[in-house]
PDB file of C-alpha atoms in Angstrom:
ATOM      1  CA  MET A   1     -20.748 -32.351  66.279  1.00  0.00           C
ATOM      2  CA  LYS A   2     -21.801 -33.011  69.887  1.00  0.00           C
ATOM      3  CA  ASN A   3     -18.550 -34.812  70.604  1.00  0.00           C
ATOM      4  CA  CYS A   4     -16.401 -32.095  68.992  1.00  0.00           C
ATOM      5  CA  VAL A   5     -18.237 -29.457  70.983  1.00  0.00           C
ATOM      6  CA  ASN A   6     -17.686 -31.400  74.237  1.00  0.00           C
ATOM      7  CA  SER A   7     -14.108 -31.838  73.420  1.00  0.00           C
ATOM      8  CA  ILE A   8     -13.490 -28.260  72.804  1.00  0.00           C
ATOM      9  CA  LEU A   9     -15.209 -27.357  76.137  1.00  0.00           C
ATOM     10  CA  SER A  10     -13.104 -29.849  78.090  1.00  0.00           C
ATOM     11  CA  VAL A  11      -9.890 -28.432  76.659  1.00  0.00           C
ATOM     12  CA  ALA A  12     -10.978 -24.859  77.426  1.00  0.00           C
ATOM     13  CA  THR A  13     -11.928 -25.804  80.979  1.00  0.00           C
ATOM     14  CA  LEU A  14      -8.532 -27.434  81.546  1.00  0.00           C
ATOM     15  CA  LEU A  15      -6.698 -24.569  80.069  1.00  0.00           C
ATOM     16  CA  LEU A  16      -8.518 -22.030  82.148  1.00  0.00           C
ATOM     17  CA  LEU A  17      -8.075 -23.973  85.236  1.00  0.00           C
ATOM     18  CA  GLY A  18      -4.414 -23.765  84.663  1.00  0.00           C
ATOM     19  CA  LEU A  19      -4.550 -20.208  84.003  1.00  0.00           C
ATOM     20  CA  GLY A  20      -6.370 -19.634  87.206  1.00  0.00           C
ATOM     21  CA  LEU A  21      -3.468 -20.877  89.211  1.00  0.00           C
ATOM     22  CA  THR A  22      -0.820 -18.803  87.533  1.00  0.00           C
ATOM     23  CA  GLY A  23      -1.121 -15.981  90.116  1.00  0.00           C
ATOM     24  CA  LEU A  24       0.289 -18.212  92.838  1.00  0.00           C
ATOM     25  CA  ALA A  25       3.813 -19.460  93.304  1.00  0.00           C
ATOM     26  CA  THR A  26       4.412 -23.111  92.123  1.00  0.00           C
ATOM     27  CA  GLY A  27       3.129 -25.596  94.782  1.00  0.00           C
ATOM     28  CA  ARG A  28       5.945 -26.869  96.918  1.00  0.00           C
ATOM     29  CA  GLU A  29       6.628 -28.851 100.061  1.00  0.00           C
ATOM     30  CA  TRP A  30       7.094 -26.813 103.161  1.00  0.00           C
ATOM     31  CA  THR A  31       8.967 -28.226 106.230  1.00  0.00           C
ATOM     32  CA  SER A  32       8.972 -27.059 109.927  1.00  0.00           C
ATOM     33  CA  LYS A  33      12.189 -25.954 111.487  1.00  0.00           C
ATOM     34  CA  ASP A  34      12.613 -29.199 113.361  1.00  0.00           C
ATOM     35  CA  GLY A  35      11.476 -31.262 110.406  1.00  0.00           C
ATOM     36  CA  SER A  36       8.623 -32.815 112.452  1.00  0.00           C
ATOM     37  CA  TYR A  37       5.954 -31.855 109.862  1.00  0.00           C
ATOM     38  CA  LYS A  38       5.516 -31.062 106.055  1.00  0.00           C
ATOM     39  CA  ILE A  39       2.703 -29.601 104.031  1.00  0.00           C
ATOM     40  CA  GLU A  40       2.261 -29.041 100.309  1.00  0.00           C
ATOM     41  CA  ALA A  41       0.898 -25.506  99.483  1.00  0.00           C
ATOM     42  CA  ASP A  42       1.227 -22.302  97.425  1.00  0.00           C
ATOM     43  CA  VAL A  43       2.436 -18.996  98.511  1.00  0.00           C
ATOM     44  CA  VAL A  44      -0.384 -16.640  98.753  1.00  0.00           C
ATOM     45  CA  ALA A  45       1.246 -13.644 100.585  1.00  0.00           C
ATOM     46  CA  SER A  46       3.858 -12.824 103.217  1.00  0.00           C
ATOM     47  CA  ASN A  47       5.432 -10.076 105.374  1.00  0.00           C
ATOM     48  CA  THR A  48       8.656  -9.904 107.525  1.00  0.00           C
ATOM     49  CA  THR A  49       7.255 -12.305 110.143  1.00  0.00           C
ATOM     50  CA  THR A  50       4.613 -14.462 108.444  1.00  0.00           C
ATOM     51  CA  VAL A  51       3.753 -16.365 105.281  1.00  0.00           C
ATOM     52  CA  VAL A  52       0.176 -17.368 104.259  1.00  0.00           C
ATOM     53  CA  LEU A  53      -0.031 -20.604 102.273  1.00  0.00           C
ATOM     54  CA  LYS A  54      -2.907 -22.146 100.321  1.00  0.00           C
ATOM     55  CA  ARG A  55      -3.158 -25.945 100.803  1.00  0.00           C
ATOM     56  CA  THR A  56      -4.261 -28.304  97.928  1.00  0.00           C
ATOM     57  CA  THR A  57      -7.642 -28.437  99.932  1.00  0.00           C
ATOM     58  CA  GLY A  58      -8.070 -24.633  99.360  1.00  0.00           C
ATOM     59  CA  GLN A  59      -7.488 -23.887 102.979  1.00  0.00           C
ATOM     60  CA  LEU A  60      -5.342 -20.903 103.947  1.00  0.00           C
ATOM     61  CA  VAL A  61      -2.906 -21.273 106.769  1.00  0.00           C
ATOM     62  CA  ALA A  62      -0.608 -18.623 108.405  1.00  0.00           C
ATOM     63  CA  ILE A  63       2.719 -19.743 109.558  1.00  0.00           C
ATOM     64  CA  GLU A  64       5.488 -17.720 111.266  1.00  0.00           C
ATOM     65  CA  LEU A  65       8.754 -17.765 109.376  1.00  0.00           C
ATOM     66  CA  ALA A  66      10.657 -18.517 112.468  1.00  0.00           C
ATOM     67  CA  GLN A  67       8.737 -21.963 112.462  1.00  0.00           C
ATOM     68  CA  LEU A  68       9.897 -22.889 108.934  1.00  0.00           C
ATOM     69  CA  SER A  69      13.126 -24.347 107.809  1.00  0.00           C
ATOM     70  CA  VAL A  70      16.050 -22.348 106.444  1.00  0.00           C
ATOM     71  CA  ALA A  71      15.439 -23.466 102.943  1.00  0.00           C
ATOM     72  CA  ASP A  72      11.876 -22.267 103.193  1.00  0.00           C
ATOM     73  CA  ASN A  73      12.952 -18.905 104.595  1.00  0.00           C
ATOM     74  CA  GLU A  74      15.442 -18.451 101.705  1.00  0.00           C
ATOM     75  CA  TYR A  75      12.698 -19.341  99.108  1.00  0.00           C
ATOM     76  CA  ILE A  76      10.373 -16.793 100.668  1.00  0.00           C
ATOM     77  CA  ARG A  77      13.125 -14.104 100.366  1.00  0.00           C
ATOM     78  CA  SER A  78      13.840 -14.910  96.737  1.00  0.00           C
ATOM     79  CA  GLN A  79      13.263 -12.616  93.963  1.00  0.00           C
ATOM     80  CA  THR A  80      10.657 -14.856  92.203  1.00  0.00           C
ATOM     81  CA  VAL A  81       8.407 -14.897  95.267  1.00  0.00           C
ATOM     82  CA  GLU A  82       8.901 -11.199  95.956  1.00  0.00           C
ATOM     83  CA  ASP A  83       7.940 -10.382  92.373  1.00  0.00           C
ATOM     84  CA  ALA A  84       4.964 -12.654  92.466  1.00  0.00           C
ATOM     85  CA  ALA A  85       3.889 -11.219  95.828  1.00  0.00           C
ATOM     86  CA  LYS A  86       4.167  -7.630  94.451  1.00  0.00           C
ATOM     87  CA  LYS A  87       2.231  -8.477  91.362  1.00  0.00           C
ATOM     88  CA  SER A  88      -0.605  -9.870  93.574  1.00  0.00           C
ATOM     89  CA  ALA A  89      -0.665  -7.037  95.828  1.00  0.00           C
ATOM     90  CA  ASP A  90      -0.956  -4.601  92.838  1.00  0.00           C
ATOM     91  CA  GLU A  91      -3.944  -6.507  91.237  1.00  0.00           C
ATOM     92  CA  MET A  92      -7.282  -4.679  91.529  1.00  0.00           C
ATOM     93  CA  GLN A  93     -10.218  -6.720  92.734  1.00  0.00           C
ATOM     94  CA  THR A  94     -14.007  -6.429  92.148  1.00  0.00           C
ATOM     95  CA  TRP A  95     -16.329  -6.016  95.134  1.00  0.00           C
ATOM     96  CA  THR A  96     -20.075  -6.109  95.288  1.00  0.00           C
ATOM     97  CA  GLY A  97     -22.033  -3.722  97.544  1.00  0.00           C
ATOM     98  CA  VAL A  98     -25.253  -4.583  99.370  1.00  0.00           C
ATOM     99  CA  GLU A  99     -27.225  -2.725  96.555  1.00  0.00           C
ATOM    100  CA  GLY A 100     -25.294  -4.348  93.653  1.00  0.00           C
ATOM    101  CA  LEU A 101     -22.759  -1.529  93.363  1.00  0.00           C
ATOM    102  CA  LYS A 102     -19.556  -2.854  91.852  1.00  0.00           C
ATOM    103  CA  VAL A 103     -16.360  -1.497  93.241  1.00  0.00           C
ATOM    104  CA  ARG A 104     -12.898  -1.946  91.832  1.00  0.00           C
ATOM    105  CA  GLY A 105     -10.155  -1.731  94.558  1.00  0.00           C
ATOM    106  CA  LYS A 106      -7.763  -3.795  96.599  1.00  0.00           C
ATOM    107  CA  VAL A 107      -8.240  -4.376 100.327  1.00  0.00           C
ATOM    108  CA  LEU A 108      -5.246  -3.492 102.537  1.00  0.00           C
ATOM    109  CA  ALA A 109      -5.929  -3.997 106.080  1.00  0.00           C
ATOM    110  CA  PHE A 110      -8.588  -4.089 108.848  1.00  0.00           C
ATOM    111  CA  GLY A 111      -9.499  -0.754 110.122  1.00  0.00           C
ATOM    112  CA  LYS A 112     -11.407   1.260 112.639  1.00  0.00           C
ATOM    113  CA  GLN A 113     -11.430   4.815 111.675  1.00  0.00           C
ATOM    114  CA  GLU A 114     -13.153   8.204 112.629  1.00  0.00           C
ATOM    115  CA  MET A 115     -14.854  10.127 109.726  1.00  0.00           C
ATOM    116  CA  LYS A 116     -15.591  13.754 110.189  1.00  0.00           C
ATOM    117  CA  VAL A 117     -18.321  15.606 108.243  1.00  0.00           C
ATOM    118  CA  GLN A 118     -18.788  19.387 108.555  1.00  0.00           C
ATOM    119  CA  ARG A 119     -20.313  22.140 106.438  1.00  0.00           C
ATOM    120  CA  LYS A 120     -17.805  24.910 105.790  1.00  0.00           C
ATOM    121  CA  LEU A 121     -18.208  28.032 103.445  1.00  0.00           C
ATOM    122  CA  GLY A 122     -21.497  26.505 102.146  1.00  0.00           C
ATOM    123  CA  LYS A 123     -19.890  23.086 101.270  1.00  0.00           C
ATOM    124  CA  VAL A 124     -19.706  19.699 102.663  1.00  0.00           C
ATOM    125  CA  HIS A 125     -16.271  18.612 103.782  1.00  0.00           C
ATOM    126  CA  ILE A 126     -15.216  15.153 104.617  1.00  0.00           C
ATOM    127  CA  ASP A 127     -12.273  14.845 106.861  1.00  0.00           C
ATOM    128  CA  ASP A 128     -11.499  18.453 105.856  1.00  0.00           C
ATOM    129  CA  LYS A 129     -11.629  17.702 102.190  1.00  0.00           C
ATOM    130  CA  ALA A 130     -14.516  19.263 100.095  1.00  0.00           C
ATOM    131  CA  TYR A 131     -16.862  16.626  98.852  1.00  0.00           C
ATOM    132  CA  SER A 132     -16.753  18.084  95.311  1.00  0.00           C
ATOM    133  CA  MET A 133     -12.829  17.512  95.180  1.00  0.00           C
ATOM    134  CA  ILE A 134     -13.138  13.762  96.152  1.00  0.00           C
ATOM    135  CA  ASP A 135     -12.715  11.002  93.467  1.00  0.00           C
ATOM    136  CA  PRO A 136     -16.101  10.145  91.800  1.00  0.00           C
ATOM    137  CA  LEU A 137     -16.238   6.582  93.000  1.00  0.00           C
ATOM    138  CA  HIS A 138     -15.455   7.649  96.573  1.00  0.00           C
ATOM    139  CA  GLN A 139     -18.225  10.079  96.322  1.00  0.00           C
ATOM    140  CA  VAL A 140     -20.698   7.233  95.452  1.00  0.00           C
ATOM    141  CA  LEU A 141     -19.261   5.231  98.304  1.00  0.00           C
ATOM    142  CA  LEU A 142     -19.748   8.172 100.727  1.00  0.00           C
ATOM    143  CA  LEU A 143     -23.393   8.680  99.651  1.00  0.00           C
ATOM    144  CA  LYS A 144     -23.945   4.867 100.307  1.00  0.00           C
ATOM    145  CA  ILE A 145     -22.168   5.365 103.861  1.00  0.00           C
ATOM    146  CA  PHE A 146     -24.265   8.463 104.759  1.00  0.00           C
ATOM    147  CA  SER A 147     -27.685   6.776 103.670  1.00  0.00           C
ATOM    148  CA  HIS A 148     -26.811   3.819 106.022  1.00  0.00           C
ATOM    149  CA  LEU A 149     -25.692   5.977 109.015  1.00  0.00           C
ATOM    150  CA  GLU A 150     -28.531   8.501 108.762  1.00  0.00           C
ATOM    151  CA  GLU A 151     -31.113   6.020 107.656  1.00  0.00           C
ATOM    152  CA  ARG A 152     -32.171   8.203 104.698  1.00  0.00           C
ATOM    153  CA  LYS A 153     -31.508   8.294 101.093  1.00  0.00           C
ATOM    154  CA  PHE A 154     -28.681  10.359  99.636  1.00  0.00           C
ATOM    155  CA  GLU A 155     -28.383  10.229  95.965  1.00  0.00           C
ATOM    156  CA  ASN A 156     -26.280  13.349  95.115  1.00  0.00           C
ATOM    157  CA  GLU A 157     -24.196  16.139  96.577  1.00  0.00           C
ATOM    158  CA  ALA A 158     -27.285  18.513  96.622  1.00  0.00           C
ATOM    159  CA  GLN A 159     -29.181  16.450  99.000  1.00  0.00           C
ATOM    160  CA  LEU A 160     -26.082  15.818 101.091  1.00  0.00           C
ATOM    161  CA  GLU A 161     -25.487  19.589 101.345  1.00  0.00           C
ATOM    162  CA  GLU A 162     -29.192  20.227 102.332  1.00  0.00           C
ATOM    163  CA  TRP A 163     -28.858  17.758 105.179  1.00  0.00           C
ATOM    164  CA  ALA A 164     -25.457  19.256 106.260  1.00  0.00           C
ATOM    165  CA  LYS A 165     -27.071  22.579 106.944  1.00  0.00           C
ATOM    166  CA  SER A 166     -28.699  20.965 110.004  1.00  0.00           C
ATOM    167  CA  LEU A 167     -25.052  20.695 111.475  1.00  0.00           C
ATOM    168  CA  GLY A 168     -24.876  24.397 111.731  1.00  0.00           C
ATOM    169  CA  GLY A 169     -21.102  24.234 111.018  1.00  0.00           C
ATOM    170  CA  LYS A 170     -20.430  21.924 113.850  1.00  0.00           C
ATOM    171  CA  PRO A 171     -18.545  18.746 112.894  1.00  0.00           C
ATOM    172  CA  LYS A 172     -20.083  15.340 113.238  1.00  0.00           C
ATOM    173  CA  ILE A 173     -17.970  12.259 113.912  1.00  0.00           C
ATOM    174  CA  TYR A 174     -18.816   8.694 112.948  1.00  0.00           C
ATOM    175  CA  THR A 175     -16.725   5.650 113.643  1.00  0.00           C
ATOM    176  CA  LEU A 176     -16.433   3.259 110.697  1.00  0.00           C
ATOM    177  CA  GLU A 177     -15.429  -0.459 111.211  1.00  0.00           C
ATOM    178  CA  GLY A 178     -14.279  -2.331 108.133  1.00  0.00           C
ATOM    179  CA  VAL A 179     -11.531  -2.388 105.743  1.00  0.00           C
ATOM    180  CA  LEU A 180      -9.045  -0.013 104.281  1.00  0.00           C
ATOM    181  CA  MET A 181      -9.257  -0.055 100.612  1.00  0.00           C
ATOM    182  CA  GLU A 182      -7.350   1.498  97.849  1.00  0.00           C
ATOM    183  CA  LEU A 183      -9.332   2.455  94.616  1.00  0.00           C
ATOM    184  CA  GLU A 184      -7.983   2.456  91.026  1.00  0.00           C
ATOM    185  CA  SER A 185      -7.556   6.165  91.370  1.00  0.00           C
ATOM    186  CA  GLY A 186      -5.044   5.599  94.256  1.00  0.00           C
ATOM    187  CA  ASP A 187      -7.489   7.163  96.754  1.00  0.00           C
ATOM    188  CA  LYS A 188      -7.383   5.153 100.050  1.00  0.00           C
ATOM    189  CA  VAL A 189     -10.937   4.874 101.645  1.00  0.00           C
ATOM    190  CA  SER A 190     -12.409   3.318 104.760  1.00  0.00           C
ATOM    191  CA  ALA A 191     -14.991   0.842 103.530  1.00  0.00           C
ATOM    192  CA  PRO A 192     -17.421  -0.238 106.277  1.00  0.00           C
ATOM    193  CA  PHE A 193     -18.472  -3.702 106.567  1.00  0.00           C
ATOM    194  CA  PHE A 194     -22.149  -2.715 106.001  1.00  0.00           C
ATOM    195  CA  LEU A 195     -21.261  -1.721 102.451  1.00  0.00           C
ATOM    196  CA  PHE A 196     -20.324  -5.203 101.252  1.00  0.00           C
ATOM    197  CA  SER A 197     -22.611  -8.043 100.202  1.00  0.00           C
ATOM    198  CA  SER A 198     -23.075 -11.086 102.456  1.00  0.00           C
ATOM    199  CA  GLU A 199     -20.970 -13.149 100.093  1.00  0.00           C
ATOM    200  CA  ASP A 200     -17.986 -10.699 100.213  1.00  0.00           C
ATOM    201  CA  LEU A 201     -18.414 -10.442 103.988  1.00  0.00           C
ATOM    202  CA  LYS A 202     -17.659 -14.276 104.318  1.00  0.00           C
ATOM    203  CA  VAL A 203     -14.232 -13.425 102.865  1.00  0.00           C
ATOM    204  CA  LEU A 204     -13.504 -10.060 104.544  1.00  0.00           C
ATOM    205  CA  LYS A 205     -14.991 -10.252 108.066  1.00  0.00           C
ATOM    206  CA  PRO A 206     -13.427 -13.399 109.501  1.00  0.00           C
ATOM    207  CA  GLY A 207     -10.566 -12.378 111.850  1.00  0.00           C
ATOM    208  CA  TRP A 208     -12.146  -9.015 112.592  1.00  0.00           C
ATOM    209  CA  GLU A 209     -12.928  -9.902 116.233  1.00  0.00           C
ATOM    210  CA  LEU A 210      -9.313 -11.096 116.659  1.00  0.00           C
ATOM    211  CA  TRP A 211      -7.955  -8.016 115.235  1.00  0.00           C
ATOM    212  CA  LEU A 212     -10.023  -5.920 117.577  1.00  0.00           C
ATOM    213  CA  GLU A 213      -8.821  -8.068 120.654  1.00  0.00           C
ATOM    214  CA  LYS A 214      -5.173  -7.630 119.638  1.00  0.00           C
ATOM    215  CA  GLN A 215      -5.182  -3.973 119.378  1.00  0.00           C
ATOM    216  CA  GLU A 216      -2.217  -3.762 121.785  1.00  0.00           C
ATOM    217  CA  SER A 217       0.045  -5.773 119.355  1.00  0.00           C
ATOM    218  CA  GLU A 218       0.709  -4.163 116.137  1.00  0.00           C
ATOM    219  CA  GLU A 219       2.318  -7.419 114.836  1.00  0.00           C
ATOM    220  CA  SER A 220      -0.739  -9.516 115.681  1.00  0.00           C
ATOM    221  CA  GLN A 221      -3.121  -7.021 114.035  1.00  0.00           C
ATOM    222  CA  GLU A 222      -0.944  -7.125 110.890  1.00  0.00           C
ATOM    223  CA  ARG A 223      -1.049 -10.801 110.781  1.00  0.00           C
ATOM    224  CA  GLU A 224      -4.817 -10.774 110.897  1.00  0.00           C
ATOM    225  CA  SER A 225      -4.832  -8.295 108.126  1.00  0.00           C
ATOM    226  CA  LEU A 226      -2.366 -10.376 106.163  1.00  0.00           C
ATOM    227  CA  MET A 227      -4.789 -13.229 106.425  1.00  0.00           C
ATOM    228  CA  MET A 228      -7.701 -11.151 105.351  1.00  0.00           C
ATOM    229  CA  ARG A 229      -5.802  -9.811 102.214  1.00  0.00           C
ATOM    230  CA  SER A 230      -4.674 -13.329 101.350  1.00  0.00           C
ATOM    231  CA  ALA A 231      -8.162 -14.642 101.671  1.00  0.00           C
ATOM    232  CA  ALA A 232      -9.436 -11.800  99.419  1.00  0.00           C
ATOM    233  CA  MET A 233      -6.849 -12.522  96.688  1.00  0.00           C
ATOM    234  CA  ALA A 234      -7.549 -16.339  96.765  1.00  0.00           C
ATOM    235  CA  TYR A 235     -11.274 -15.400  96.613  1.00  0.00           C
ATOM    236  CA  GLN A 236     -11.005 -13.110  93.786  1.00  0.00           C
ATOM    237  CA  ARG A 237      -8.680 -15.435  91.649  1.00  0.00           C
ATOM    238  CA  ASP A 238     -11.062 -18.357  92.146  1.00  0.00           C
ATOM    239  CA  ARG A 239     -14.139 -16.371  91.215  1.00  0.00           C
ATOM    240  CA  ALA A 240     -12.464 -14.847  88.150  1.00  0.00           C
ATOM    241  CA  ALA A 241     -11.199 -18.339  87.021  1.00  0.00           C
ATOM    242  CA  ASN A 242     -14.824 -19.802  87.428  1.00  0.00           C
ATOM    243  CA  GLN A 243     -16.223 -16.862  85.438  1.00  0.00           C
ATOM    244  CA  GLN A 244     -13.745 -17.269  82.662  1.00  0.00           C
ATOM    245  CA  ILE A 245     -14.571 -21.018  82.439  1.00  0.00           C
ATOM    246  CA  GLU A 246     -18.315 -20.374  82.241  1.00  0.00           C
ATOM    247  CA  VAL A 247     -17.855 -17.502  79.577  1.00  0.00           C
ATOM    248  CA  MET A 248     -15.537 -19.564  77.526  1.00  0.00           C
ATOM    249  CA  LYS A 249     -17.823 -22.518  77.565  1.00  0.00           C
ATOM    250  CA  LEU A 250     -20.667 -20.466  76.176  1.00  0.00           C
ATOM    251  CA  ASP A 251     -18.659 -18.544  73.783  1.00  0.00           C
ATOM    252  CA  MET A 252     -16.937 -21.657  72.371  1.00  0.00           C
ATOM    253  CA  LEU A 253     -20.310 -23.478  72.174  1.00  0.00           C
ATOM    254  CA  ALA A 254     -21.788 -20.745  70.201  1.00  0.00           C
ATOM    255  CA  ALA A 255     -18.774 -20.423  68.022  1.00  0.00           C
ATOM    256  CA  ALA A 256     -18.519 -24.175  67.438  1.00  0.00           C
ATOM    257  CA  THR A 257     -22.146 -24.516  66.476  1.00  0.00           C
ATOM    258  CA  GLY A 258     -21.832 -21.595  63.855  1.00  0.00           C
ATOM    259  CA  ILE A 259     -24.735 -19.662  65.334  1.00  0.00           C
ATOM    260  CA  ILE A 260     -22.657 -16.574  66.270  1.00  0.00           C
ATOM    261  CA  ALA A 261     -19.245 -15.157  66.349  1.00  0.00           C
ATOM    262  CA  ILE A 262     -16.956 -13.881  69.121  1.00  0.00           C
ATOM    263  CA  TRP A 263     -16.246 -10.174  69.015  1.00  0.00           C
ATOM    264  CA  GLN A 264     -13.646  -8.054  70.908  1.00  0.00           C
ATOM    265  CA  VAL A 265     -15.136  -4.615  71.783  1.00  0.00           C
ATOM    266  CA  GLY A 266     -12.905  -1.847  73.097  1.00  0.00           C
ATOM    267  CA  LEU A 267     -14.615   0.542  75.424  1.00  0.00           C
ATOM    268  CA  ILE A 268     -13.685   3.938  77.040  1.00  0.00           C
ATOM    269  CA  PRO A 269     -15.522   5.643  79.861  1.00  0.00           C
ATOM    270  CA  GLY A 270     -17.889   8.370  78.747  1.00  0.00           C
ATOM    271  CA  PRO A 271     -17.882  11.992  80.016  1.00  0.00           C
ATOM    272  CA  GLY A 272     -18.252  12.205  83.829  1.00  0.00           C
ATOM    273  CA  VAL A 273     -17.939   8.492  84.114  1.00  0.00           C
ATOM    274  CA  TYR A 274     -15.372   6.843  86.552  1.00  0.00           C
ATOM    275  CA  GLY A 275     -13.554   3.964  85.019  1.00  0.00           C
ATOM    276  CA  ARG A 276     -10.513   2.685  82.909  1.00  0.00           C
ATOM    277  CA  PRO A 277     -10.418   1.754  79.072  1.00  0.00           C
ATOM    278  CA  MET A 278     -11.157  -1.923  78.678  1.00  0.00           C
ATOM    279  CA  ALA A 279     -11.642  -4.834  76.060  1.00  0.00           C
ATOM    280  CA  VAL A 280     -14.543  -7.201  76.486  1.00  0.00           C
ATOM    281  CA  MET A 281     -15.294 -10.433  74.592  1.00  0.00           C
ATOM    282  CA  VAL A 282     -18.895 -10.658  73.319  1.00  0.00           C
ATOM    283  CA  PRO A 283     -20.668 -13.426  71.308  1.00  0.00           C
ATOM    284  CA  ALA A 284     -23.062 -11.959  68.842  1.00  0.00           C
ATOM    285  CA  GLN A 285     -24.386 -12.253  65.236  1.00  0.00           C
ATOM    286  CA  ASN A 286     -22.728  -9.160  63.906  1.00  0.00           C
ATOM    287  CA  SER A 287     -20.546  -6.294  65.157  1.00  0.00           C
ATOM    288  CA  GLU A 288     -23.232  -3.804  65.669  1.00  0.00           C
ATOM    289  CA  TYR A 289     -25.182  -6.107  67.959  1.00  0.00           C
ATOM    290  CA  ALA A 290     -21.790  -7.039  69.898  1.00  0.00           C
ATOM    291  CA  ALA A 291     -21.266  -3.321  70.558  1.00  0.00           C
ATOM    292  CA  THR A 292     -24.831  -2.934  71.814  1.00  0.00           C
ATOM    293  CA  LEU A 293     -24.411  -5.867  74.155  1.00  0.00           C
ATOM    294  CA  ALA A 294     -21.087  -4.446  75.355  1.00  0.00           C
ATOM    295  CA  LEU A 295     -22.647  -1.103  76.137  1.00  0.00           C
ATOM    296  CA  GLN A 296     -25.615  -2.754  77.953  1.00  0.00           C
ATOM    297  CA  LYS A 297     -23.176  -4.560  80.282  1.00  0.00           C
ATOM    298  CA  ASN A 298     -20.948  -1.435  80.747  1.00  0.00           C
ATOM    299  CA  PRO A 299     -23.298   1.640  81.149  1.00  0.00           C
ATOM    300  CA  GLY A 300     -21.731   4.977  80.684  1.00  0.00           C
ATOM    301  CA  TYR A 301     -18.984   3.624  78.407  1.00  0.00           C
ATOM    302  CA  THR A 302     -18.377   4.502  74.655  1.00  0.00           C
ATOM    303  CA  VAL A 303     -17.350   1.988  71.880  1.00  0.00           C
ATOM    304  CA  LEU A 304     -13.890   2.590  70.626  1.00  0.00           C
ATOM    305  CA  ALA A 305     -13.484  -0.269  68.193  1.00  0.00           C
ATOM    306  CA  VAL A 306     -15.024  -3.643  67.474  1.00  0.00           C
ATOM    307  CA  ARG A 307     -13.211  -6.484  65.861  1.00  0.00           C
ATOM    308  CA  ARG A 308     -14.073 -10.195  65.169  1.00  0.00           C
ATOM    309  CA  ALA A 309     -12.074 -12.684  67.389  1.00  0.00           C
ATOM    310  CA  SER A 310     -13.531 -15.906  66.056  1.00  0.00           C
ATOM    311  CA  ARG A 311     -13.895 -17.182  62.525  1.00  0.00           C
TER     312      ARG A 311
END
């Protein structure tokens, strides 16, 4: 039995490692325009002037298209690469806040933006939009932002409105430094660096100082933002692949020993909860316990359906 289980886990690991690489273009050899150097790497992202490649070591490198061979430039402009780049750019990512808040969204660029808060007609307005009309997840992020900026705890709209009375109708301006992020709702928000965990900042913040220094050059700033987006995509893919591997190991071990089964639980967000329908795989002794475990991991959701995924 032990050898059988080890074999199953080894196969699962290899399969998932393969799956973790499918988001990137197939590895190929890249050649400089004059043919003096070559590297083997995958495409992560590109724009009209630059391509970001991921080497076999995992290192990201940005190369200007003008420095690459004609064949490489034609490859970058191919439909295959354009489709893969669009798919990658559309993928949502999961980021972790300093207090453990999980945020689904994709980072678009570095940004330094002013945010205006003002009390008008008895209501709090953020950049001239009523707080009550803002997407629920964006509201949560704003409460976190104000808690940090004002060094006091804001847990709901009522507390924010009570504080806003002290403004006397006058606007207050804050400067936020961080990244522009698009949420699943389509809302674009300025997410300051102080919102993110130290682990996520290791991916998002490198290049920020260079971005600030190059404010006179839009092209240079876009290159730094492209590098940041590429690092974010690579980081999220690697993390997702590692999580898949560990979960699959545990699930297959449990199923192989006959202790529990694997259940697929369909979930939908409950009333007033921001989120999207999802399906999660849960190891459990029965369907009822599987539903309970799924709800514990996804508070605010409701079970839509449960089916057994393993025999």
